[in-house]
Amino acid sequence: MAMKYEEFKAHFPEKISAQLERYVTDNVFKESRYLFIKTVAKVQFAYCTHCKKQHRPLERLRHKQVELAICLNCKSKCGVRSAGIGRKFMCDTAVLVWYEKSVQDNQAITARVISVYRDYSGDFKEVITKYNSSHMYLFQSGNSTYFSYSMKQPKKLRSAFDGEYKYGSWKKHMSVKNIRQAVQGTPFQYCTWEQYTKYDNGAYISDMTEFFDLAARYPCIEYLTKSGFSSMVWAKLYRDKTYGAINWNGKTIFDVLRLNKAELNEIRKSGLEVSPQALRTYQKNRKKDMGLGVVESILAADLEMPIYQDYLKELLRLTTEKAIYKYVLKQIRNHGDHYKRAANVITDWRDYRLDCLELNIDIREDRNLFPNDLHEAHDKLRKQIKMKADEALNKKVAKRVSILESFRFEKYGLILRPAESTIELFDEGKMLKHCVGRYSERYATGYCDIFFIRKAEEPDKPFYTLEIQKGKIVQCRGFKNNDMTHEVVAFVKAFVKEKLTKKKKSRIKLNSRQEVAV
């Protein structure tokens, strides 16, 4: 039966406590302190709204000056305003959440979301702080009750900070010290609330009402957190799906997670963070008798995500669900440098399958459907497709290489040679993380000449890429477009002198600081 408003309101104090007033003054409105200045007979006076005393400043103050001024009486840092300039719209506002023990039940806690105002538009010597409790919450063991400012009881408890005060210029305040004092000696003292005060968005401030709502209704919050499954609680707080993986009314951690002791120990030993979706994947696979351990199911949990269901349907036309899981886990286990998650495997596998179809490779054969190293096989087919698409360009490149071979150069432990295909240009750009791969057509048609610089002891490993246009060095770039090192500068100068410069004095210019054109 729903609690009536009058019964609910009896749990709250009738007056604003002195402790709350101090918190507002010292924290919430710490920046709402001003020195109002006026000049009489060329002497400047300043009135402090915090200590309510007047003094003569040591230095002349200016209206709305950038630097805060110090009150000589109370030492507060204050903004400066002219007493003689209009301030019709000068009003400071903020919103805070304040927790206290229930007046009626010392095992229950209350929370009020309070907006506070200081209106400076009138007499600045008579400014007072006004309080407005817009949202009120009562948390008892097993139950939460919430009334909004309209004295209505919504069906679902929601954070006021995320609702009415989400938008606009409201500065939000929540005091950890205040909550700690309120929960002391109540069942909420040990509910692990301290671990849920900071969200991923560092600028976000929670009023903690949704957490205490969960803690009041589901005592399992405490042992979920203490057992290392805080991700389940966070999913609730972020309003994400929990996929029915959690029995929130369970009496033990095993009931809550729907796991036995051996399964729970296996998760703890693995050190993996388990999401609700991953836990649900294991629970479903266990019913299907997939033969997967709990850790294996967690690693493969991405396969249950809606975005990958079409990929799975395509693969299920070719093999079994059990075979798919087994192969995905094999790739994660054997090629973890490329595959940390099942999502990476399933997307590469789909691309690989489509590449096989384009190249008329029979994907129905196990040796083609299940390559030992998917990453390697995927890259190999990508190159074949690019070669097929660039066939005409590569014919032109081959003709150019036969001419540019005469510029092959070796000195100081470095080698220079022309790019031999569009695939080489693609790989060069991929390895060095620059955009020379897009130069294929320009290179093939003779608009520019592209040379690779390699270390003599590592002739197949990309080092620097050199571009020449009309007999002049345009750029020479290394990893992530880095400029030439001193050794590369010396090498390129020697190349210019011995290969590019003709017998007559050359006009070729080398600029080691040239910006990248790619």
PDB file of C-alpha atoms in Angstrom, residues 12 19 35 38 80 82 87 93 102 112 147 178 211 224 230 233 235 245 257 337 406 428 440 469:
ATOM      1  CA  PHE A  12      11.554  14.956   7.552  1.00  0.00           C
ATOM      2  CA  GLN A  19      24.492  22.186   9.695  1.00  0.00           C
ATOM      3  CA  LEU A  35      32.460  43.341  -1.984  1.00  0.00           C
ATOM      4  CA  LYS A  38      31.293  52.968  -3.303  1.00  0.00           C
ATOM      5  CA  VAL A  80      33.642  43.029  -6.797  1.00  0.00           C
ATOM      6  CA  SER A  82      29.715  48.659  -7.695  1.00  0.00           C
ATOM      7  CA  ARG A  87      21.782  44.694 -10.641  1.00  0.00           C
ATOM      8  CA  THR A  93      21.311  29.866  -7.643  1.00  0.00           C
ATOM      9  CA  SER A 102      14.512   9.935   9.460  1.00  0.00           C
ATOM     10  CA  ARG A 112      15.927  16.275  -0.025  1.00  0.00           C
ATOM     11  CA  PHE A 147       7.376  12.638  -3.672  1.00  0.00           C
ATOM     12  CA  ASN A 178      26.916  14.454   4.728  1.00  0.00           C
ATOM     13  CA  PHE A 211      21.652   4.149  -5.780  1.00  0.00           C
ATOM     14  CA  LEU A 224      27.542  -7.988  -5.417  1.00  0.00           C
ATOM     15  CA  SER A 230      29.992  -3.910  -9.298  1.00  0.00           C
ATOM     16  CA  VAL A 233      25.145  -2.384 -10.141  1.00  0.00           C
ATOM     17  CA  ALA A 235      24.454  -1.281 -15.323  1.00  0.00           C
ATOM     18  CA  ALA A 245      21.063 -12.238 -15.696  1.00  0.00           C
ATOM     19  CA  LEU A 257      24.275 -14.582 -10.057  1.00  0.00           C
ATOM     20  CA  ASP A 337      47.591  -9.616 -30.165  1.00  0.00           C
ATOM     21  CA  SER A 406      68.119   3.164 -62.517  1.00  0.00           C
ATOM     22  CA  GLU A 428      53.839   1.294 -46.752  1.00  0.00           C
ATOM     23  CA  SER A 440      48.723   4.868 -56.461  1.00  0.00           C
ATOM     24  CA  GLN A 469      58.030  15.592 -58.552  1.00  0.00           C
TER      25      GLN A 469
END
